[in-house]
Coordinates of C-alpha atoms in Angstrom, one line a residue:
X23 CA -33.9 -13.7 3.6
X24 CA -30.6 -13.4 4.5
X25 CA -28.2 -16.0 6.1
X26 CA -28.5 -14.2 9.6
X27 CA -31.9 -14.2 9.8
X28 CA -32.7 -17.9 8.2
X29 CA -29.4 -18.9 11.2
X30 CA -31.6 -17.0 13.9
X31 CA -34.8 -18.8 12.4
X32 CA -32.7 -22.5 13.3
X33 CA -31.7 -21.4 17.1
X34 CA -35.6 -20.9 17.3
X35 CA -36.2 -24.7 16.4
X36 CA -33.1 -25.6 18.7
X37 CA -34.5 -24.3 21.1
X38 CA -38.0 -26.4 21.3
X39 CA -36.0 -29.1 22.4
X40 CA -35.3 -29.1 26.4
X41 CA -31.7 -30.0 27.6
X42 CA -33.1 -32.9 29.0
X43 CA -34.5 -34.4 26.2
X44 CA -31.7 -34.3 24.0
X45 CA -29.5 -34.9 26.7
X46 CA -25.6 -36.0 25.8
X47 CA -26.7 -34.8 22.2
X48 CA -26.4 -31.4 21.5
X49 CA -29.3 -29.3 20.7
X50 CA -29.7 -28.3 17.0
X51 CA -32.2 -26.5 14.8
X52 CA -32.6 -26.7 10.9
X53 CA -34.5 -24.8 8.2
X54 CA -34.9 -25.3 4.7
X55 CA -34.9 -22.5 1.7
X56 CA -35.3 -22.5 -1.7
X57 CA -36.6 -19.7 -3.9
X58 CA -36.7 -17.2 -1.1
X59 CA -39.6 -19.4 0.6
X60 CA -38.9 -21.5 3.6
X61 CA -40.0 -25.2 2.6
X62 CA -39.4 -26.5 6.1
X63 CA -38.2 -26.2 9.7
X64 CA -37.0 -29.2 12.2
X65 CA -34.7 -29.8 15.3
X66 CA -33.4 -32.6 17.3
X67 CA -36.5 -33.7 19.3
X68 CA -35.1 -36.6 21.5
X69 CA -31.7 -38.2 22.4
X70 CA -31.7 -41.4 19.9
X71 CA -34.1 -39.5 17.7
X72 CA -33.3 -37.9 14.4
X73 CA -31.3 -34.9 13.8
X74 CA -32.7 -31.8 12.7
X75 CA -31.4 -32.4 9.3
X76 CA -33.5 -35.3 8.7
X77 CA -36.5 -34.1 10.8
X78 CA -36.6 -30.9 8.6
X79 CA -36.1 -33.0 5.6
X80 CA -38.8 -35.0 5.9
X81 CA -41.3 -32.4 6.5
X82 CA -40.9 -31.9 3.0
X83 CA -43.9 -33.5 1.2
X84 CA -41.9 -34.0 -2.1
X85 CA -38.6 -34.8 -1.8
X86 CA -38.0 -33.4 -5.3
X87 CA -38.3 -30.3 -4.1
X88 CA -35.1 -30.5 -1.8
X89 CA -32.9 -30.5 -5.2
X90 CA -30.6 -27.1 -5.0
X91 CA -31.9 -25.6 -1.6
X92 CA -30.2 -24.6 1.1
X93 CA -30.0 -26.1 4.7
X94 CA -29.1 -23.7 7.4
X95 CA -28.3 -25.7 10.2
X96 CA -26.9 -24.3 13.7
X97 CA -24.2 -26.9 14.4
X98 CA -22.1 -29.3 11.4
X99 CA -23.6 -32.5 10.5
X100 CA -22.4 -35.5 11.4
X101 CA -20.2 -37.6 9.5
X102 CA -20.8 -40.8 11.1
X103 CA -22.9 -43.3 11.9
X104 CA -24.5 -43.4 15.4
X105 CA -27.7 -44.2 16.7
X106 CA -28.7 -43.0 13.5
X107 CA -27.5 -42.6 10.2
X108 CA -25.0 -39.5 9.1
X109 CA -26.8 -36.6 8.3
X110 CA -23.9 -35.3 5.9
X111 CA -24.9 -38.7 3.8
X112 CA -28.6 -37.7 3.9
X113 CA -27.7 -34.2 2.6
X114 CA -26.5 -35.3 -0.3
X115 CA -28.7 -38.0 -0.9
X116 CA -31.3 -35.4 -0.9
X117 CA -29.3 -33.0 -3.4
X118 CA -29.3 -29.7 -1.1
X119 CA -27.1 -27.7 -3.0
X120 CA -26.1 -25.2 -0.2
X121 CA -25.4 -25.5 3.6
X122 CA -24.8 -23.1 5.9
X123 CA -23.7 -24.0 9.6
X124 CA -23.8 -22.1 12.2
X125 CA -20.9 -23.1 14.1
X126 CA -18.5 -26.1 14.0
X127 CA -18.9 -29.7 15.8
X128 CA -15.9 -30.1 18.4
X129 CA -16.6 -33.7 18.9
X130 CA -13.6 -35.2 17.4
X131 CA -16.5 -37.6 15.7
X132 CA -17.5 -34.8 13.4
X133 CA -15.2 -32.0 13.9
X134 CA -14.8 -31.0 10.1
X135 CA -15.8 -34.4 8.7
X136 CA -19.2 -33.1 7.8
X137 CA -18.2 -30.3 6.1
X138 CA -15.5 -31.6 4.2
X139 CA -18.2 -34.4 3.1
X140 CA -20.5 -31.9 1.8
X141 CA -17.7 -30.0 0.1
X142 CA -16.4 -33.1 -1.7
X143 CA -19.8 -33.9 -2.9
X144 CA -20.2 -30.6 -4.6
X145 CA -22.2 -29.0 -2.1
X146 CA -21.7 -25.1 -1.3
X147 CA -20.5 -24.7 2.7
X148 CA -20.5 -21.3 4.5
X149 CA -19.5 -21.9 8.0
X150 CA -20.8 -18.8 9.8
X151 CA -18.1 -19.5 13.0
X152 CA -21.1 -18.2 15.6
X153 CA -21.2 -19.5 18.8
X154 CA -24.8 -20.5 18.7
X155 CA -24.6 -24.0 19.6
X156 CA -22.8 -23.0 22.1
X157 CA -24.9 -20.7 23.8
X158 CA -27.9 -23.4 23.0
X159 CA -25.4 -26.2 24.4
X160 CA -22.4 -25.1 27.3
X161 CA -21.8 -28.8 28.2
X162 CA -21.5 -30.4 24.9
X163 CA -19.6 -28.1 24.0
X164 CA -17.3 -27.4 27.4
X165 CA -17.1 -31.6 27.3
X166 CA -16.0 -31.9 23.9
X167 CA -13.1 -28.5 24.5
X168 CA -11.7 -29.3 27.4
X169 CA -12.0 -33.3 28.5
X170 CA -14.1 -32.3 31.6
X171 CA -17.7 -32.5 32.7
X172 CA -19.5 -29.2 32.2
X173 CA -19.9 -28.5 36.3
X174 CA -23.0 -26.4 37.7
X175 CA -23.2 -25.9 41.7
X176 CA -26.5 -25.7 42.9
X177 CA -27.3 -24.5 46.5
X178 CA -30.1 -23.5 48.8
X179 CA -29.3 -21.7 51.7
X180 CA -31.1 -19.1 54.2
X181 CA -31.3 -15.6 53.6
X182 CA -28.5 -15.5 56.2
X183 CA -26.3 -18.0 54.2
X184 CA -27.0 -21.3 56.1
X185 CA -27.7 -25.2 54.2
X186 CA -28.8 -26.4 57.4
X187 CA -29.6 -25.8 61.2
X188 CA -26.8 -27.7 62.7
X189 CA -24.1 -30.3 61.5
X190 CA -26.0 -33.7 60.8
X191 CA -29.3 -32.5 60.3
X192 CA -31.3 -32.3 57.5
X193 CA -33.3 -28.8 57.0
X194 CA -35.8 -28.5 54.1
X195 CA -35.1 -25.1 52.9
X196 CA -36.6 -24.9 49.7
X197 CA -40.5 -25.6 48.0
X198 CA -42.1 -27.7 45.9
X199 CA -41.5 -25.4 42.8
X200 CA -37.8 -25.6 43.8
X201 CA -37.4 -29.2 43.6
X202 CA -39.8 -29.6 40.6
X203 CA -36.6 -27.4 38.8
X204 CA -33.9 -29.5 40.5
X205 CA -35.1 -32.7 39.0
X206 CA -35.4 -30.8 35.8
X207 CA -31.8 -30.0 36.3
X208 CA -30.8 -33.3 37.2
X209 CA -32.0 -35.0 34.2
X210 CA -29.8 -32.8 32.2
X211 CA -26.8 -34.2 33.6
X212 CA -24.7 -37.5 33.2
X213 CA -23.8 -37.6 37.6
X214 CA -24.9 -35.7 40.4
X215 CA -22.1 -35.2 43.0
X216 CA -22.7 -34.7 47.2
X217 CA -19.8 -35.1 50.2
X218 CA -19.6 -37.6 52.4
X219 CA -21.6 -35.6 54.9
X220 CA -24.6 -35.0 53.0
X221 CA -24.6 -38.8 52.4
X222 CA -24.2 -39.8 55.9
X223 CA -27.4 -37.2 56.8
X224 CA -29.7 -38.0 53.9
X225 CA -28.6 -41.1 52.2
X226 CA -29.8 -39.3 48.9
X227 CA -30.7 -41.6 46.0
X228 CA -29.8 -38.4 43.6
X229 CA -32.4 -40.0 41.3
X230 CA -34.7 -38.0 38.8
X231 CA -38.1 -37.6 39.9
X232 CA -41.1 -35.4 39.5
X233 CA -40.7 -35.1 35.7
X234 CA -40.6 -37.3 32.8
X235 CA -37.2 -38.8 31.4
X236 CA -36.2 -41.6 28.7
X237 CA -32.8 -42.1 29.4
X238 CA -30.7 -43.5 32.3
X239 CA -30.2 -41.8 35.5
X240 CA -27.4 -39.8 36.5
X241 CA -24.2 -41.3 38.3
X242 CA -24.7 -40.8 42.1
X243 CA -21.2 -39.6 43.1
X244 CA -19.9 -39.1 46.2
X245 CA -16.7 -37.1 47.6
X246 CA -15.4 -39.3 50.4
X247 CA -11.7 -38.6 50.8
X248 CA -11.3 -39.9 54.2
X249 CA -13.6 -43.2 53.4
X250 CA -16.2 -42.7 56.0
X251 CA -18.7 -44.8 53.3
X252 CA -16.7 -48.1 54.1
X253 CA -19.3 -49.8 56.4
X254 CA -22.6 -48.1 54.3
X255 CA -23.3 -50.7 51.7
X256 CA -26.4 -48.6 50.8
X257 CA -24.6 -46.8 48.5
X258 CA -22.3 -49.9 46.9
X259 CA -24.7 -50.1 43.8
X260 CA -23.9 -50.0 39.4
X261 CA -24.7 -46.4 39.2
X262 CA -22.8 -44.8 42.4
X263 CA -18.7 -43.8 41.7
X264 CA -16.7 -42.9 45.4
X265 CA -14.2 -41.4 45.1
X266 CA -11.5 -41.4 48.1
X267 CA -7.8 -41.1 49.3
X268 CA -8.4 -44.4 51.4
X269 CA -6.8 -47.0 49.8
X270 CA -8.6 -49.9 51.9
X271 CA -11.8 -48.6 50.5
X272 CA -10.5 -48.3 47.2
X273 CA -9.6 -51.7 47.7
X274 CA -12.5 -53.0 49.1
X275 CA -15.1 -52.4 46.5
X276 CA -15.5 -51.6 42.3
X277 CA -17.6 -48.4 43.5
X278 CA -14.8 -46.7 45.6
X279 CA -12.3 -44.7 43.2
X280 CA -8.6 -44.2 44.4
X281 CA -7.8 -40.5 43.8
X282 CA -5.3 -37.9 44.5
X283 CA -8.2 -35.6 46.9
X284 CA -8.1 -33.0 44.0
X285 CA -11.3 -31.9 42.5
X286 CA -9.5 -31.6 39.0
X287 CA -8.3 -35.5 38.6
X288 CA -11.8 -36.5 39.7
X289 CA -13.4 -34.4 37.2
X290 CA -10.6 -35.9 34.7
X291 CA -11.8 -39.5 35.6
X292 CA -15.5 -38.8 34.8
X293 CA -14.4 -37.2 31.5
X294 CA -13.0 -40.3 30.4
X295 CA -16.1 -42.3 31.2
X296 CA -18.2 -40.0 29.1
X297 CA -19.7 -37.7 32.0
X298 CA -20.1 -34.6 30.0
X299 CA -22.2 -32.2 33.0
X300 CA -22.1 -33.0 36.8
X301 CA -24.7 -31.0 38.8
X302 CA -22.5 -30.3 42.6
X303 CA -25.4 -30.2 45.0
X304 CA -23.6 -30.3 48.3
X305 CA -22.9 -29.7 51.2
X306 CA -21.7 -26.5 51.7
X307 CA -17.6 -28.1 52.0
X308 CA -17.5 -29.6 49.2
X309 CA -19.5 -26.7 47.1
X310 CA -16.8 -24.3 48.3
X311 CA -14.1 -26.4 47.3
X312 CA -15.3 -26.3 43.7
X313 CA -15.8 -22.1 44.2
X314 CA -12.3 -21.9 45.5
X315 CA -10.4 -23.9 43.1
X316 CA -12.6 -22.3 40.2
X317 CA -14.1 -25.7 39.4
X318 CA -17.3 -24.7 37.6
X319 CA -19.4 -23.2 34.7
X320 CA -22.9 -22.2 36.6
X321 CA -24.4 -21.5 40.0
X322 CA -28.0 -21.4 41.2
X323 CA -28.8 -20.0 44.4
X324 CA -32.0 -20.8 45.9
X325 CA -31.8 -18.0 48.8
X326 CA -35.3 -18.0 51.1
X327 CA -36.3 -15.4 52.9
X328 CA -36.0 -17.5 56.4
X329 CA -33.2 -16.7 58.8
X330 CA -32.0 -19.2 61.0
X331 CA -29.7 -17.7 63.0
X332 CA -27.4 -20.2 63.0
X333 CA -25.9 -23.2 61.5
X334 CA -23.6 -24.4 58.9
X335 CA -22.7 -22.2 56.5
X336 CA -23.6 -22.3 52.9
X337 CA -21.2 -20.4 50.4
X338 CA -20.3 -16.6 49.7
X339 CA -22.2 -15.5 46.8
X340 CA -19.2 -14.4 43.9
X341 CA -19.4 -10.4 44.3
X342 CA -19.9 -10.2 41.0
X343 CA -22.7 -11.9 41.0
X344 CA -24.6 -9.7 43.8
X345 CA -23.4 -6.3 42.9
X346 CA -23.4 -4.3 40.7
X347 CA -19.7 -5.2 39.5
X348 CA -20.9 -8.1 36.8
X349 CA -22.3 -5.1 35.0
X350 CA -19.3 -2.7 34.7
X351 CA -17.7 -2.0 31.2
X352 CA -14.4 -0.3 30.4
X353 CA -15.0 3.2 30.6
X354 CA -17.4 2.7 33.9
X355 CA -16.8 5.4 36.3
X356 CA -16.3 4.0 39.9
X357 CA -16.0 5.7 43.3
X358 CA -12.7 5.3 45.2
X359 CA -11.7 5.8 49.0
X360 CA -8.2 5.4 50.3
X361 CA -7.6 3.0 52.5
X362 CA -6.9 3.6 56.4
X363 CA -4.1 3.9 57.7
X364 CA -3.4 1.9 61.6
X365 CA -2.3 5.5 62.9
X366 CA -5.7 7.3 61.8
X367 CA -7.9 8.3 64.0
X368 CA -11.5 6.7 64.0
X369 CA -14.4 8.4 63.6
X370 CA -17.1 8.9 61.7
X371 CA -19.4 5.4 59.9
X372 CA -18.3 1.9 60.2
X373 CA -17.9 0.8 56.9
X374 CA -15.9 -2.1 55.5
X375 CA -16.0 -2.1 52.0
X376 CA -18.1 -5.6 51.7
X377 CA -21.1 -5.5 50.0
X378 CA -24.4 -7.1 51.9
X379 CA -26.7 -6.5 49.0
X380 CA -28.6 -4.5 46.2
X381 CA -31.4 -2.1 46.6
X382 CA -33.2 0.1 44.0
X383 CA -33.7 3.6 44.0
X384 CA -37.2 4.0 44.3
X385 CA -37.5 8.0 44.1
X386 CA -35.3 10.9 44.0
X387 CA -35.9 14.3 45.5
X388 CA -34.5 17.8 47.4
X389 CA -34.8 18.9 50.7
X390 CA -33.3 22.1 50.5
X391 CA -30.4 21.6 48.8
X392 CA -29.8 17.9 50.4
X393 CA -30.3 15.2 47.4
X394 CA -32.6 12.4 48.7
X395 CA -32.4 8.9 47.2
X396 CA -35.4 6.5 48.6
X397 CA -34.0 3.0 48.2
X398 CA -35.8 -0.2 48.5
X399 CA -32.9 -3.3 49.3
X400 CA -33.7 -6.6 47.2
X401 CA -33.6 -8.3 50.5
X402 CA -35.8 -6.6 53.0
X403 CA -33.6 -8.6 56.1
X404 CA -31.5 -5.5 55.0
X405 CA -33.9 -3.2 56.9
X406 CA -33.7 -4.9 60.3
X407 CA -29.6 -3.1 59.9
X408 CA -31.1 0.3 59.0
X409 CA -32.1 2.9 61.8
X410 CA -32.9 6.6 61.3
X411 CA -29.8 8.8 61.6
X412 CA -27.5 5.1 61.5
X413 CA -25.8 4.9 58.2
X414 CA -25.6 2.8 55.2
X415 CA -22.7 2.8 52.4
X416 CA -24.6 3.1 48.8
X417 CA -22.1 2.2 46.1
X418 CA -19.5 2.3 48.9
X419 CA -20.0 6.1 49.9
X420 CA -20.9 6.4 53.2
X421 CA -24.3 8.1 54.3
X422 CA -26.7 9.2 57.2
X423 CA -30.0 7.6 56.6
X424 CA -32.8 10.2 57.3
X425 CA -35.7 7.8 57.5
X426 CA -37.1 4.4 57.4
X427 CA -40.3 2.7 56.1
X428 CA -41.2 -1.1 56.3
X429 CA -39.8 -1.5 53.2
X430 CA -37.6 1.7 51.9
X431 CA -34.7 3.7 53.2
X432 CA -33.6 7.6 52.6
X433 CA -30.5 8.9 52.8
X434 CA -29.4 12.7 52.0
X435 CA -26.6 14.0 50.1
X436 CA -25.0 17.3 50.7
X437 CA -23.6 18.9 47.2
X438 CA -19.8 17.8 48.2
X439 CA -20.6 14.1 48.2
X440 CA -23.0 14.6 45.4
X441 CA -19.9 16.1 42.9
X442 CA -17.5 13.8 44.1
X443 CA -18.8 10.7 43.9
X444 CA -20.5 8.7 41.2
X445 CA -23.9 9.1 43.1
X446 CA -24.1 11.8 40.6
X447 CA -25.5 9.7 38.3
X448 CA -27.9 7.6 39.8
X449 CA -31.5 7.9 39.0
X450 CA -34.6 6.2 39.9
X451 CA -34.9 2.5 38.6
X452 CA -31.4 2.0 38.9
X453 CA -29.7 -0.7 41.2
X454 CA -27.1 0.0 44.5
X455 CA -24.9 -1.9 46.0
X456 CA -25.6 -1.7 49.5
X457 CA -23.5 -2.1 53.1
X458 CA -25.6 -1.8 56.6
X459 CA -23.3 -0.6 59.5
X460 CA -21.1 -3.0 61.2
X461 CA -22.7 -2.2 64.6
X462 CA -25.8 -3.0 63.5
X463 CA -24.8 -6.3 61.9
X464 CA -24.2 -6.9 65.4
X465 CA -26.9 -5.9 67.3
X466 CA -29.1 -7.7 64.8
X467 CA -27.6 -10.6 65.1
X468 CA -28.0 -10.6 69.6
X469 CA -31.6 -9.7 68.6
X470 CA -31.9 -13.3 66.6

């Protein structure tokens, strides 16, 4: 049993503990050895619960037998006294003669204070320096480094990028499934944050609801810059934070915060009243803002399959997170196309160099000696763009596409554009980025 495998054995317990239950505590897994046997497991069950220290401790039946084992434990102990005791103080009043931690605790509490404890008692301390609570915990441990909330943007848009059918109006884009995981979301986080616009439309009480939760509800907060909330005492209550550049609403009431407009001395504010995660859910402004000014940690997309045609537009998914780009290495061959110059000629497929999707190739085979790549897009409002004989750009090489199914496209390559391009090594199975001819991005679009 080696210290790798017993660590791995301690994310496991960790990682029985939802986000949400733990909530402003990290997650945290322990396990017990002595002899080569494992005498117990535990983990951190519930914020104001006990640590996994002490919940593996006392699945021991005999304390007696806790005398010279080792604790492996994926984050330090604490050193002080919360709303529950120091677990450092119940290692050694146990007598565990070894502990090895996974990674250290950057709260300033316990940051090396639990170690050292352990050390000065006698007690053997092998600090692996993984980042396994951090992986098992971002915002603790985001919180904790950098004195800001741990910020995840959540959106659901059309499949054609749209929140909602027209300014002021509320559209229900997603299901029941979807909002089940929102609130499941939401009760990981210490605020939930909305524009002044979504609260004028929907007057959203950004409470948790369809699951279970013991401890309080998030902050509602609201971006309000210009102070359009001044006259809408529904949302002048203890758990809602405004924060605007109007200094007659500031003025006005303990709810409205005076601020600078910038995302990052609002999300400086909340740091110092303890908000380690915010969860951004809207609108599509103030989501942008947070994109643009590279303001966050996470994003979840819900993306339906509806089109709407119209309205107000959600966000541009990152390119690296709809192509193929997120999963390029160094050493990664790429293709490569000069650009035009404003005296050339035009001719030929128009092709910008965006991509509008991924597709898989779904079979590979010869016509002659034409190489034919059946590809079937993720998104199958893709295949309203894609005619026989119109073109398509697959990994940003331009090609003819031969035919057309409900479902799957075909394009052919001759042997030039096969050894000169990366194409070369596509097989079947393997993702595309994909780019549908400008034209028919148009004609689409006229079509509704």
């Amino acid at each position: 049993m080696d210290d790798l495998t017993m660590m791995q054995l301690a994310v496991a317990e960790a990682e029985k503990a939802a986000p949400k239950e733990t909530w402003t505590n990290p997650r945290v897994g322990a396990v017990i050895v002595k002899n080569g046997v494992v005498l117990a497991t535990g983990y951190h069950h519930q914020f104001g619960q006990a640590h996994a220290e002490v919940d593996a401790m006392q699945q021991v039946p005999n304390s007696a037998d806790l005398k010279d084992a080792t604790m492996y434990v994926t984050l330090e102990p604490c050193a002080h006294i919360g709303k529950v005791g120091a677990c450092a103080d119940a290692i050694v009043a146990a007598g565990i003669g070894r502990v090895v931690v996974g990674q250290g605790d950057p709260n300033p509490l316990v940051h090396g204070q639990g170690i050292n404890k352990l050390r000065d008692a006698g007690i053997a301390v092998d600090v692996l320096n993984q980042s396994v609570s951090e992986q098992l915990n971002p915002s603790f441990h985001h919180f904790f480094e950098t004195g800001h909330p741990y910020v995840m943007l959540k959106v659901a848009q059309s499949d054609d990028g749209f929140i909602t059918k027209a300014v002021g109006q509320s559209t229900k884009i997603t299901d029941a499934s979807a909002d089940v995981a929102t609130h499941e979301q939401r009760a990981q986080v210490g605020a939930i944050i909305v524009g002044s616009e979504t609260a004028l439309t929907d007057t959203p009480s950004l409470t948790v609801r369809h699951t279970s939760m013991t401890h309080p509800q998030p902050l509602r907060v609201i971006l309000d810059r210009r102070g359009r909330l001044q006259s809408e005492s529904q949302f002048f209550d203890d758990r809602t934070l405004i924060y605007t550049m109007n200094e007659v609403f500031a003025g006005a009431t303990e709810q409205a915060i005076l601020f600078d407009g910038r995302l990052h001395s609002m999300l400086d504010d909340l740091g110092h009243r303890g908000v380690q995660s915010v969860l951004v859910e809207g609108g599509g402004a103030v989501l942008r803002a947070f994109l643009a000014t590279n303001m966050w940690q996470r994003l979840d997309i819900y993306q339906t399959t509806t089109v709407f045609g119209t309205g107000v537009a959600g966000i541009q998914v990152p390119t690296v997170m709809t192509t193929k780009i997120g999963q390029y290495q160094p050493g990664t061959r790429v293709n490569l196309e000069k650009a035009m110059l404003a005296t050339d000629r035009f001719d030929g497929h128009f092709v910008l160099g965006h991509v509008d999707g991924t597709g898989q190739v779904t079979d590979v085979h010869m016509i002659d000696e034409t190489v034919c790549f059946t590809v079937q897009p993720q998104h199958q409002a893709l295949m309203q763009q894609i005619v026989p004989k119109g073109s398509i750009a697959m990994n940003g090489v331009s090609l003819t596409v031969i035919e057309t199914t409900v479902t799957t496209f075909t394009v052919g390559l001759i042997p030039h554009t096969l050894t000169h391009t990366m194409l070369q090594d596509v097989q079947v199975g393997d993702d595309v980025n994909l780019e549908t001819d400008i034209l028919a991005k148009y004609l689409a679009k006229e079509r509704g």
